[in-house]
Amino acid sequence: MEIVFSRGLLKKCMENYAEALEEFDTIRRQDFDRHDCWELSVECLQKLGDREGLKNLYAETWDIAEPKGREWLQTLIVKNIAQMDSHLRPEHETLELYLQKDPDNGIMRYAFASALEKSGDRPAAYKLFEELATSSQSYSHIQANAWFRMALLVSPEKQDQLLQQCLKQQPSHQGAKELLKNKPQTAEVMELPIQNSAKNTEKMKTNPNLPKGSPLKVSVVVPNWNGLRFVGMCLDSLAKLDFEGHEIIVVDNGSTDGSREMIEEQYPWVRLLKLPDNMGFAIACNEGIKASNAEYIVLLNNDIEVTPNWLRELYEGMERHPECGMGTTKMMFLDQRDVFYNTGDLFHSWSSGGGRGQGEKDTGQYEKEDYVFGACAGAGIYRRKFFNQVGLFDEDFFIFAEDVDLNMRGQLQGLKAVYLPKAKVFHIGTATVGLYSDRYVYLCKRNDIWVFIKNYSLSMYFKYLTSIWKHQFADIKYFTYRGQGQVLWKSKWGALKMLPQMLFRRFQIQRSRTLPDSEIKEHIITD
């Protein structure tokens, strides 16, 4: 069945929607619980403009036994029909017609309320959200969101009770948490890293390195997992920055070594986000990005020492280069301060990233601002609109090559990267995951495969096919010699298990790209 699914995804990626639809239909008619195939069938029909096909698909959904899944799919189909019929009637009217057939479909009622709000009828939308939120029927899966949407429709002074109801229903609701957290803050306080206690507030007021009334320009996001040995060094150096208008956000990945508690006690001016477990570098970065309201986001490894002018040079460099979506740092080894670690990310044709200049002694060869393939996420700066256009880090990567994937997506969107040599840092490197540990090998080699699956066009894949396979076989030989052959094979199997999902993401990336292969290839190093 998975072969049929992969075949369908390939046909969909090639925009052969009719044949892809046949493959997905084959699967879902044998297994009604394959909701992914239902959703892909809807997308294919929407691409084909087949309104009757969508109506027929809606009729088939009544054979789905699980009610919440059925209601979700029915709502998805009706929303697509409503969009196709929008030249005939407003979308909320189409939703209302189908609701008359199934008035107990809570998800469709929620979509109807959203459509009413979109049409400008906010009182009617509020009333519907209220009915859902307070209903005794089994709408628990959407009631928290209904409370939240009600809060967005009222004045700020009336929001608290509605948001509390939302959190009572769903304590993890991030939107309600953020809205409650930000509501009581004045404009000046929102520009500062936030802690709650009176003791910490007093420390914040006396910290000379925090912005004093200046607008928030940059959020520095520092992911941390069990970084007790070095995160203090990182934060101490950040406290000496000569740039105002910034905040420091540490995203702790469920540390168990005391580093989280140490940050709370010794660095009260840091805005600390606490994740429940080690969810990976990619998720930590994404959570920090989503928590920021700044124009620029800087990502910084927790084992890096920055220079006092580092952030100012990054910010001013990006202001000089409005054509760039990201900028990168002059990164040196911490224990060999005249040896380069990274002066911008490289990309090799066999789908592997690398650091430009790594291991070279500094003789002045990298003192010029110039374009590079991408930014190293260990100390890179990004415009907010870069993430809005390209998307966040792929969270399935966990750690390693997630920035290579992001850089390639940025290149495909025509967003340049600039190397800013006056912004200097010192890096330990592979501090959280040891160099060539089994975990390091598994994650790196698995993620390298995902990078080219997602980002190479078919013509690029065939152009670099020899290079890709040459290095795959070289890896087998090398890591078998090191006694890590089994780890390498596991990494390849781990990559293949996610092939359908990666092919789907590839389709989305290739569909939205703006640059041709000819302009991408100039950044690719071939052997």
Short mmCIF file of C-alpha atoms in Angstrom, two decimals:
data_model
loop_
_atom_site.label_atom_id
_atom_site.label_comp_id
_atom_site.label_asym_id
_atom_site.label_seq_id
_atom_site.Cartn_x
_atom_site.Cartn_y
_atom_site.Cartn_z
CA MET A 1 0.00 0.00 0.00
CA GLU A 2 2.87 2.39 0.78
CA ILE A 3 4.25 1.82 -2.73
CA VAL A 4 0.93 2.98 -4.17
CA PHE A 5 1.00 5.98 -1.81
CA SER A 6 4.54 6.94 -2.84
CA ARG A 7 3.59 6.52 -6.50
CA GLY A 8 0.65 8.86 -5.94
CA LEU A 9 2.86 11.46 -4.27
CA LEU A 10 5.33 11.32 -7.16
CA LYS A 11 2.56 11.86 -9.69
CA LYS A 12 1.21 14.72 -7.61
CA CYS A 13 4.67 16.29 -7.42
CA MET A 14 4.78 16.12 -11.22
CA GLU A 15 1.35 17.85 -11.26
CA ASN A 16 -0.31 14.79 -12.81
CA TYR A 17 -3.29 15.23 -10.52
CA ALA A 18 -5.72 12.91 -12.32
CA GLU A 19 -3.41 9.87 -12.06
CA ALA A 20 -2.37 10.81 -8.51
CA LEU A 21 -6.05 10.93 -7.57
CA GLU A 22 -6.53 7.36 -8.83
CA GLU A 23 -3.71 6.12 -6.59
CA PHE A 24 -5.06 7.87 -3.48
CA ASP A 25 -8.61 6.71 -4.23
CA THR A 26 -7.36 3.12 -4.46
CA ILE A 27 -5.93 3.32 -0.94
CA ARG A 28 -8.75 5.17 0.81
CA ARG A 29 -11.44 2.85 -0.59
CA GLN A 30 -9.61 -0.07 0.98
CA ASP A 31 -8.83 1.75 4.23
CA PHE A 32 -11.32 4.45 5.19
CA ASP A 33 -9.09 5.50 8.10
CA ARG A 34 -6.32 6.72 5.78
CA HIS A 35 -7.21 10.38 6.30
CA ASP A 36 -4.01 11.48 4.56
CA CYS A 37 -5.27 9.91 1.32
CA TRP A 38 -8.65 11.60 1.72
CA GLU A 39 -6.92 14.97 2.15
CA LEU A 40 -4.67 14.37 -0.85
CA SER A 41 -7.70 13.38 -2.94
CA VAL A 42 -9.36 16.66 -1.96
CA GLU A 43 -6.25 18.59 -3.01
CA CYS A 44 -6.07 16.81 -6.37
CA LEU A 45 -9.75 17.50 -7.07
CA GLN A 46 -9.27 21.13 -6.10
CA LYS A 47 -6.31 21.41 -8.48
CA LEU A 48 -8.40 19.82 -11.23
CA GLY A 49 -11.29 22.20 -10.50
CA ASP A 50 -13.57 19.17 -10.23
CA ARG A 51 -16.53 20.44 -8.20
CA GLU A 52 -18.65 17.34 -8.93
CA GLY A 53 -15.78 15.13 -7.86
CA LEU A 54 -15.67 16.96 -4.52
CA LYS A 55 -19.42 16.49 -4.08
CA ASN A 56 -19.07 12.76 -4.80
CA LEU A 57 -16.19 12.55 -2.35
CA TYR A 58 -18.34 14.25 0.29
CA ALA A 59 -21.01 11.58 -0.22
CA GLU A 60 -18.41 8.84 0.31
CA THR A 61 -17.31 10.30 3.66
CA TRP A 62 -20.46 8.99 5.34
CA ASP A 63 -18.84 5.53 5.29
CA ILE A 64 -16.12 6.74 7.69
CA ALA A 65 -16.97 5.33 11.11
CA GLU A 66 -14.88 7.65 13.31
CA PRO A 67 -17.02 10.81 13.75
CA LYS A 68 -14.31 13.44 14.38
CA GLY A 69 -12.30 12.30 11.37
CA ARG A 70 -15.43 12.24 9.24
CA GLU A 71 -16.47 15.74 10.35
CA TRP A 72 -13.02 17.14 9.65
CA LEU A 73 -12.90 15.70 6.13
CA GLN A 74 -16.45 16.80 5.34
CA THR A 75 -15.60 20.33 6.44
CA LEU A 76 -12.42 20.32 4.35
CA ILE A 77 -14.37 19.22 1.27
CA VAL A 78 -17.17 21.75 1.79
CA LYS A 79 -14.68 24.59 2.29
CA ASN A 80 -13.12 23.71 -1.08
CA ILE A 81 -16.56 23.62 -2.71
CA ALA A 82 -17.35 26.98 -1.11
CA GLN A 83 -14.19 28.49 -2.59
CA MET A 84 -15.09 27.18 -6.05
CA ASP A 85 -18.62 28.59 -5.69
CA SER A 86 -17.50 31.94 -4.28
CA HIS A 87 -18.42 33.65 -7.57
CA LEU A 88 -22.01 32.45 -7.03
CA ARG A 89 -22.45 33.08 -3.30
CA PRO A 90 -20.38 34.01 -0.22
CA GLU A 91 -18.47 31.12 1.33
CA HIS A 92 -20.49 31.20 4.56
CA GLU A 93 -23.70 30.58 2.61
CA THR A 94 -22.33 27.38 1.07
CA LEU A 95 -21.21 26.19 4.50
CA GLU A 96 -24.66 26.95 5.87
CA LEU A 97 -26.31 24.87 3.12
CA TYR A 98 -24.27 21.81 4.08
CA LEU A 99 -24.79 22.46 7.79
CA GLN A 100 -28.51 22.10 7.24
CA LYS A 101 -27.82 18.51 6.18
CA ASP A 102 -25.61 17.82 9.21
CA PRO A 103 -26.28 20.37 11.99
CA ASP A 104 -24.30 18.37 14.57
CA ASN A 105 -21.00 18.70 12.68
CA GLY A 106 -19.11 20.84 15.20
CA ILE A 107 -16.08 21.38 13.00
CA MET A 108 -18.25 22.66 10.15
CA ARG A 109 -20.09 24.95 12.57
CA TYR A 110 -16.70 26.30 13.65
CA ALA A 111 -15.75 26.86 9.99
CA PHE A 112 -19.12 28.56 9.41
CA ALA A 113 -18.44 30.94 12.33
CA SER A 114 -14.99 31.72 10.91
CA ALA A 115 -16.51 32.44 7.50
CA LEU A 116 -19.08 34.76 9.09
CA GLU A 117 -16.29 36.64 10.85
CA LYS A 118 -14.41 36.90 7.57
CA SER A 119 -17.53 38.31 5.90
CA GLY A 120 -17.74 41.05 8.55
CA ASP A 121 -20.63 39.66 10.61
CA ARG A 122 -18.73 39.57 13.90
CA PRO A 123 -21.81 39.43 16.20
CA ALA A 124 -23.14 36.33 14.43
CA ALA A 125 -19.67 34.77 14.50
CA TYR A 126 -19.34 35.44 18.25
CA LYS A 127 -22.74 33.87 18.90
CA LEU A 128 -21.79 30.70 17.02
CA PHE A 129 -18.42 30.41 18.78
CA GLU A 130 -20.25 30.86 22.10
CA GLU A 131 -22.72 28.09 21.24
CA LEU A 132 -19.83 25.75 20.46
CA ALA A 133 -17.84 26.70 23.56
CA THR A 134 -20.75 26.16 25.95
CA SER A 135 -22.43 23.23 24.24
CA SER A 136 -22.98 20.01 26.17
CA GLN A 137 -22.40 18.02 22.98
CA SER A 138 -19.07 16.33 22.29
CA TYR A 139 -17.20 19.36 20.94
CA SER A 140 -14.29 19.19 23.39
CA HIS A 141 -11.80 19.02 20.52
CA ILE A 142 -12.76 22.52 19.33
CA GLN A 143 -14.18 24.23 22.43
CA ALA A 144 -10.86 25.70 23.57
CA ASN A 145 -10.37 27.30 20.17
CA ALA A 146 -13.95 28.60 20.28
CA TRP A 147 -13.25 30.38 23.59
CA PHE A 148 -10.05 31.80 22.09
CA ARG A 149 -11.83 33.09 18.98
CA MET A 150 -14.44 34.76 21.21
CA ALA A 151 -11.62 36.53 23.05
CA LEU A 152 -10.29 37.88 19.77
CA LEU A 153 -13.70 39.36 18.96
CA VAL A 154 -14.09 41.44 22.14
CA SER A 155 -12.29 44.47 23.55
CA PRO A 156 -9.04 43.82 25.52
CA GLU A 157 -10.61 44.52 28.92
CA LYS A 158 -13.14 41.71 28.33
CA GLN A 159 -10.66 39.10 27.15
CA ASP A 160 -9.31 37.69 30.43
CA GLN A 161 -12.30 35.55 31.41
CA LEU A 162 -12.62 34.08 27.92
CA LEU A 163 -8.90 33.27 27.76
CA GLN A 164 -9.06 31.61 31.18
CA GLN A 165 -11.95 29.46 29.95
CA CYS A 166 -9.83 28.52 26.93
CA LEU A 167 -6.94 27.45 29.17
CA LYS A 168 -9.29 25.57 31.48
CA GLN A 169 -10.41 23.56 28.48
CA GLN A 170 -6.90 23.19 27.04
CA PRO A 171 -4.07 24.21 29.43
CA SER A 172 -1.46 24.00 26.65
CA HIS A 173 -3.23 26.47 24.31
CA GLN A 174 -0.30 28.61 23.17
CA GLY A 175 -2.37 31.43 21.69
CA ALA A 176 -4.24 32.05 24.94
CA LYS A 177 -1.03 31.87 26.95
CA GLU A 178 0.69 34.43 24.75
CA LEU A 179 -2.29 36.79 24.77
CA LEU A 180 -2.59 36.65 28.57
CA LYS A 181 1.14 37.04 29.02
CA ASN A 182 1.35 40.13 26.82
CA LYS A 183 -1.87 41.88 27.87
CA PRO A 184 -0.76 43.50 31.13
CA GLN A 185 2.62 44.69 29.80
CA THR A 186 3.18 48.30 28.91
CA ALA A 187 4.82 49.14 25.62
CA GLU A 188 8.14 49.71 27.38
CA VAL A 189 8.06 46.44 29.32
CA MET A 190 7.31 44.44 26.17
CA GLU A 191 10.62 45.60 24.78
CA LEU A 192 12.47 43.99 27.69
CA PRO A 193 13.26 40.37 28.47
CA ILE A 194 10.52 39.37 30.90
CA GLN A 195 10.62 37.73 34.32
CA ASN A 196 7.86 37.90 36.91
CA SER A 197 9.32 38.23 40.39
CA ALA A 198 9.95 41.60 42.06
CA LYS A 199 13.55 40.56 42.66
CA ASN A 200 14.11 39.82 38.99
CA THR A 201 12.36 43.01 37.92
CA GLU A 202 14.76 45.03 40.03
CA LYS A 203 17.73 43.26 38.44
CA MET A 204 16.34 44.00 35.01
CA LYS A 205 16.14 47.70 35.82
CA THR A 206 19.80 47.81 36.84
CA ASN A 207 21.17 45.75 33.94
CA PRO A 208 23.01 48.26 31.69
CA ASN A 209 22.92 46.01 28.65
CA LEU A 210 19.13 45.86 28.26
CA PRO A 211 17.30 48.23 25.90
CA LYS A 212 16.01 51.36 27.62
CA GLY A 213 12.86 52.44 25.85
CA SER A 214 14.24 51.81 22.37
CA PRO A 215 12.10 49.78 19.97
CA LEU A 216 12.66 46.04 19.89
CA LYS A 217 14.80 45.37 16.82
CA VAL A 218 16.36 41.96 17.38
CA SER A 219 15.52 38.81 19.33
CA VAL A 220 18.50 36.55 20.03
CA VAL A 221 17.22 32.97 20.38
CA VAL A 222 19.52 30.55 22.24
CA PRO A 223 18.41 26.88 22.29
CA ASN A 224 19.73 25.05 25.36
CA TRP A 225 19.82 21.40 26.32
CA ASN A 226 21.99 20.35 29.27
CA GLY A 227 24.39 23.19 28.57
CA LEU A 228 25.51 23.82 32.15
CA ARG A 229 29.18 23.62 31.11
CA PHE A 230 29.05 26.47 28.62
CA VAL A 231 25.71 28.34 28.47
CA GLY A 232 26.91 30.67 31.24
CA MET A 233 29.86 31.68 29.06
CA CYS A 234 27.44 32.42 26.24
CA LEU A 235 25.06 34.51 28.36
CA ASP A 236 27.92 36.38 30.05
CA SER A 237 29.16 37.48 26.64
CA LEU A 238 25.64 38.49 25.57
CA ALA A 239 25.37 40.68 28.68
CA LYS A 240 28.26 42.77 27.30
CA LEU A 241 26.66 43.59 23.94
CA ASP A 242 26.88 47.26 22.95
CA PHE A 243 23.59 47.17 21.00
CA GLU A 244 20.27 48.39 22.40
CA GLY A 245 16.84 47.30 21.25
CA HIS A 246 17.34 43.56 21.67
CA GLU A 247 16.11 40.74 23.88
CA ILE A 248 17.62 37.36 24.74
CA ILE A 249 15.30 34.35 24.53
CA VAL A 250 16.64 31.04 25.85
CA VAL A 251 14.56 28.04 24.79
CA ASP A 252 15.32 25.22 27.21
CA ASN A 253 14.78 21.73 25.83
CA GLY A 254 13.90 20.01 29.10
CA SER A 255 17.41 20.22 30.58
CA THR A 256 18.15 17.89 33.49
CA ASP A 257 21.67 19.10 34.38
CA GLY A 258 20.61 22.20 36.33
CA SER A 259 21.25 24.65 33.49
CA ARG A 260 17.60 25.74 33.38
CA GLU A 261 17.61 26.56 37.10
CA MET A 262 20.99 28.28 36.79
CA ILE A 263 19.66 30.55 34.03
CA GLU A 264 16.59 31.46 36.12
CA GLU A 265 18.72 32.31 39.15
CA GLN A 266 21.75 34.00 37.61
CA TYR A 267 20.36 35.56 34.42
CA PRO A 268 16.96 37.02 35.35
CA TRP A 269 17.06 39.41 32.37
CA VAL A 270 16.81 36.43 30.01
CA ARG A 271 13.39 35.50 28.66
CA LEU A 272 13.23 31.75 29.35
CA LEU A 273 10.92 29.45 27.42
CA LYS A 274 10.63 25.98 28.97
CA LEU A 275 9.94 22.96 26.79
CA PRO A 276 8.91 19.77 28.61
CA ASP A 277 11.48 17.49 26.99
CA ASN A 278 14.39 17.49 24.54
CA MET A 279 12.40 18.18 21.39
CA GLY A 280 15.42 18.99 19.24
CA PHE A 281 17.26 22.05 17.96
CA ALA A 282 14.79 22.67 15.13
CA ILE A 283 11.73 22.80 17.40
CA ALA A 284 13.57 24.94 19.96
CA CYS A 285 14.50 27.45 17.26
CA ASN A 286 10.96 27.50 15.91
CA GLU A 287 9.49 28.12 19.37
CA GLY A 288 11.89 31.01 19.89
CA ILE A 289 11.08 32.49 16.49
CA LYS A 290 7.35 32.26 17.18
CA ALA A 291 7.81 33.92 20.58
CA SER A 292 9.61 36.92 19.07
CA ASN A 293 7.98 40.11 17.83
CA ALA A 294 11.21 41.65 16.54
CA GLU A 295 12.05 42.63 12.97
CA TYR A 296 15.14 40.40 13.06
CA ILE A 297 15.73 37.03 14.70
CA VAL A 298 19.24 35.84 15.53
CA LEU A 299 19.86 32.17 16.27
CA LEU A 300 22.81 31.43 18.53
CA ASN A 301 24.25 28.16 19.80
CA ASN A 302 24.66 27.92 23.56
CA ASP A 303 28.38 27.08 23.26
CA ILE A 304 29.34 30.37 21.60
CA GLU A 305 31.07 33.43 23.02
CA VAL A 306 30.15 36.63 21.20
CA THR A 307 32.13 39.86 20.89
CA PRO A 308 30.57 43.10 22.23
CA ASN A 309 29.93 44.58 18.77
CA TRP A 310 28.68 41.31 17.21
CA LEU A 311 24.95 42.03 17.29
CA ARG A 312 25.34 45.64 16.18
CA GLU A 313 27.43 44.52 13.19
CA LEU A 314 24.84 41.90 12.24
CA TYR A 315 21.98 44.39 12.45
CA GLU A 316 23.76 47.17 10.56
CA GLY A 317 24.96 44.69 7.95
CA MET A 318 21.43 43.52 7.22
CA GLU A 319 20.26 47.13 7.02
CA ARG A 320 22.94 47.69 4.35
CA HIS A 321 21.73 44.65 2.40
CA PRO A 322 17.94 44.84 2.02
CA GLU A 323 18.17 42.27 -0.80
CA CYS A 324 19.28 39.60 1.70
CA GLY A 325 17.01 37.47 3.84
CA MET A 326 19.78 36.23 6.13
CA GLY A 327 23.27 37.11 7.26
CA THR A 328 26.08 35.07 8.72
CA THR A 329 28.91 35.56 11.18
CA LYS A 330 32.69 35.21 11.21
CA MET A 331 32.90 32.17 13.47
CA MET A 332 36.23 31.10 14.98
CA PHE A 333 37.16 28.11 17.12
CA LEU A 334 37.01 28.96 20.82
CA ASP A 335 40.26 27.18 21.67
CA GLN A 336 42.08 28.31 18.49
CA ARG A 337 40.95 31.88 18.08
CA ASP A 338 42.86 32.46 14.86
CA VAL A 339 41.34 29.42 13.11
CA PHE A 340 38.04 29.65 11.22
CA TYR A 341 35.04 27.51 12.12
CA ASN A 342 32.59 29.01 9.61
CA THR A 343 32.35 32.10 7.39
CA GLY A 344 29.07 31.12 5.77
CA ASP A 345 27.51 27.80 4.85
CA LEU A 346 28.57 25.91 1.73
CA PHE A 347 26.56 23.32 -0.16
CA HIS A 348 28.09 20.29 -1.89
CA SER A 349 26.48 18.55 -4.83
CA TRP A 350 26.15 15.29 -2.88
CA SER A 351 23.73 17.12 -0.54
CA SER A 352 25.99 17.97 2.34
CA GLY A 353 26.52 21.31 3.99
CA GLY A 354 29.83 22.66 5.17
CA GLY A 355 31.49 25.67 6.71
CA ARG A 356 33.40 27.97 4.39
CA GLY A 357 36.99 28.33 5.56
CA GLN A 358 36.71 25.72 8.31
CA GLY A 359 40.14 24.81 9.68
CA GLU A 360 41.94 27.64 7.85
CA LYS A 361 44.21 29.98 9.78
CA ASP A 362 43.08 33.61 9.65
CA THR A 363 45.43 35.55 7.38
CA GLY A 364 42.89 38.17 6.35
CA GLN A 365 41.35 36.10 3.54
CA TYR A 366 37.76 36.51 4.78
CA GLU A 367 37.51 40.23 5.51
CA LYS A 368 35.15 41.18 2.68
CA GLU A 369 31.37 41.25 2.79
CA ASP A 370 30.05 38.93 0.09
CA TYR A 371 27.21 36.62 -0.81
CA VAL A 372 27.32 33.03 0.44
CA PHE A 373 25.05 30.01 0.05
CA GLY A 374 23.48 30.49 3.46
CA ALA A 375 23.80 31.33 7.13
CA CYS A 376 25.01 28.95 9.79
CA ALA A 377 22.14 28.75 12.28
CA GLY A 378 24.74 28.62 15.06
CA ALA A 379 25.04 32.42 14.81
CA GLY A 380 22.88 33.64 11.92
CA ILE A 381 20.54 36.60 11.55
CA TYR A 382 17.22 36.37 9.67
CA ARG A 383 14.58 38.87 8.70
CA ARG A 384 11.14 38.00 10.01
CA LYS A 385 9.79 38.17 6.46
CA PHE A 386 12.31 35.45 5.50
CA PHE A 387 10.51 32.97 7.77
CA ASN A 388 7.13 34.28 6.63
CA GLN A 389 8.07 33.49 3.04
CA VAL A 390 10.19 30.35 3.38
CA GLY A 391 8.72 28.78 6.50
CA LEU A 392 10.36 27.65 9.73
CA PHE A 393 12.87 24.86 10.32
CA ASP A 394 11.74 21.35 9.40
CA GLU A 395 11.12 19.86 12.83
CA ASP A 396 11.62 16.27 11.65
CA PHE A 397 15.35 17.03 11.24
CA PHE A 398 15.65 17.34 15.05
CA ILE A 399 19.23 18.63 14.82
CA PHE A 400 21.89 18.93 12.08
CA ALA A 401 21.38 20.08 8.47
CA GLU A 402 18.15 21.86 9.40
CA ASP A 403 19.89 25.12 8.47
CA VAL A 404 21.17 23.61 5.20
CA ASP A 405 17.59 22.74 4.31
CA LEU A 406 16.42 26.24 5.29
CA ASN A 407 19.24 27.85 3.29
CA MET A 408 18.32 25.88 0.18
CA ARG A 409 14.67 26.83 0.55
CA GLY A 410 15.76 30.45 0.86
CA GLN A 411 17.85 30.16 -2.31
CA LEU A 412 14.91 28.64 -4.20
CA GLN A 413 12.85 31.66 -3.14
CA GLY A 414 15.52 34.09 -4.38
CA LEU A 415 16.51 35.28 -0.88
CA LYS A 416 20.25 35.94 -0.66
CA ALA A 417 22.62 35.45 2.27
CA VAL A 418 25.45 37.84 3.13
CA TYR A 419 28.65 37.20 5.10
CA LEU A 420 29.34 39.97 7.64
CA PRO A 421 33.00 39.68 8.73
CA LYS A 422 32.91 42.32 11.47
CA ALA A 423 30.37 40.23 13.40
CA LYS A 424 32.69 37.81 15.21
CA VAL A 425 32.05 34.89 17.59
CA PHE A 426 33.98 31.96 19.06
CA HIS A 427 32.49 28.46 18.94
CA ILE A 428 33.20 25.18 20.72
CA GLY A 429 31.28 23.11 18.12
CA THR A 430 29.38 19.80 18.51
CA ALA A 431 29.15 20.51 22.22
CA THR A 432 25.72 18.97 22.75
CA VAL A 433 26.22 15.96 20.46
CA GLY A 434 29.81 14.73 20.21
CA LEU A 435 31.60 14.73 16.86
CA TYR A 436 31.10 11.37 15.09
CA SER A 437 29.12 9.89 17.95
CA ASP A 438 26.57 7.32 16.75
CA ARG A 439 23.81 9.89 17.24
CA TYR A 440 25.73 12.48 15.25
CA VAL A 441 26.32 10.09 12.34
CA TYR A 442 22.71 8.89 12.29
CA LEU A 443 21.18 12.37 12.30
CA CYS A 444 23.64 13.96 9.86
CA LYS A 445 23.45 11.22 7.25
CA ARG A 446 19.69 10.82 7.49
CA ASN A 447 19.13 14.56 7.19
CA ASP A 448 21.51 14.92 4.21
CA ILE A 449 19.25 12.56 2.25
CA TRP A 450 16.18 14.57 3.17
CA VAL A 451 17.82 17.80 1.99
CA PHE A 452 18.20 16.65 -1.61
CA ILE A 453 14.85 14.83 -1.68
CA LYS A 454 13.08 18.04 -0.65
CA ASN A 455 15.06 20.64 -2.55
CA TYR A 456 16.55 19.15 -5.72
CA SER A 457 14.56 19.39 -8.91
CA LEU A 458 14.59 16.23 -11.03
CA SER A 459 17.11 17.81 -13.40
CA MET A 460 19.42 18.69 -10.50
CA TYR A 461 19.11 15.19 -9.09
CA PHE A 462 20.13 13.59 -12.38
CA LYS A 463 22.90 16.16 -12.90
CA TYR A 464 24.46 15.31 -9.53
CA LEU A 465 23.47 11.62 -9.44
CA THR A 466 27.05 10.38 -9.86
CA SER A 467 28.30 12.69 -7.12
CA ILE A 468 25.51 11.66 -4.74
CA TRP A 469 26.10 7.93 -5.14
CA LYS A 470 29.87 8.28 -5.12
CA HIS A 471 29.73 9.89 -1.70
CA GLN A 472 27.08 7.48 -0.44
CA PHE A 473 29.44 4.58 -1.18
CA ALA A 474 32.37 6.50 0.32
CA ASP A 475 30.36 6.93 3.52
CA ILE A 476 29.62 3.20 3.64
CA LYS A 477 33.31 2.39 3.32
CA TYR A 478 34.45 4.99 5.86
CA PHE A 479 31.88 4.38 8.59
CA THR A 480 32.11 0.60 8.23
CA TYR A 481 35.85 0.99 8.83
CA ARG A 482 35.05 3.06 11.94
CA GLY A 483 32.69 0.35 13.20
CA GLN A 484 29.61 2.50 12.57
CA GLY A 485 28.32 0.76 9.45
CA GLN A 486 25.14 -0.37 11.19
CA VAL A 487 24.46 3.19 12.34
CA LEU A 488 24.85 4.43 8.77
CA TRP A 489 22.39 1.86 7.40
CA LYS A 490 19.92 2.80 10.13
CA SER A 491 20.20 6.43 9.05
CA LYS A 492 19.34 5.53 5.46
CA TRP A 493 16.39 3.43 6.57
CA GLY A 494 15.27 6.28 8.81
CA ALA A 495 15.35 8.61 5.81
CA LEU A 496 13.38 6.21 3.60
CA LYS A 497 10.68 5.64 6.23
CA MET A 498 9.80 9.32 5.92
CA LEU A 499 9.93 9.32 2.11
CA PRO A 500 6.19 10.00 1.54
CA GLN A 501 6.23 12.99 3.88
CA MET A 502 9.43 14.38 2.35
CA LEU A 503 8.08 13.98 -1.18
CA PHE A 504 4.99 15.91 -0.15
CA ARG A 505 7.14 18.73 1.26
CA ARG A 506 9.25 18.62 -1.89
CA PHE A 507 6.12 19.21 -3.94
CA GLN A 508 5.25 22.26 -1.85
CA ILE A 509 8.79 23.67 -2.08
CA GLN A 510 9.17 23.16 -5.81
CA ARG A 511 5.71 24.59 -6.46
CA SER A 512 6.54 27.87 -4.69
CA ARG A 513 10.15 28.37 -5.86
CA THR A 514 10.98 31.51 -7.84
CA LEU A 515 14.52 30.84 -9.10
CA PRO A 516 15.49 28.43 -11.91
CA ASP A 517 18.11 25.71 -11.46
CA SER A 518 20.67 27.77 -13.39
CA GLU A 519 20.78 30.39 -10.61
CA ILE A 520 20.89 27.80 -7.83
CA LYS A 521 23.76 25.80 -9.34
CA GLU A 522 26.23 28.67 -9.00
CA HIS A 523 26.14 28.11 -5.22
CA ILE A 524 26.68 24.34 -5.42
CA ILE A 525 30.19 22.92 -5.09
CA THR A 526 30.83 19.90 -7.32
CA ASP A 527 33.66 17.40 -6.99
#
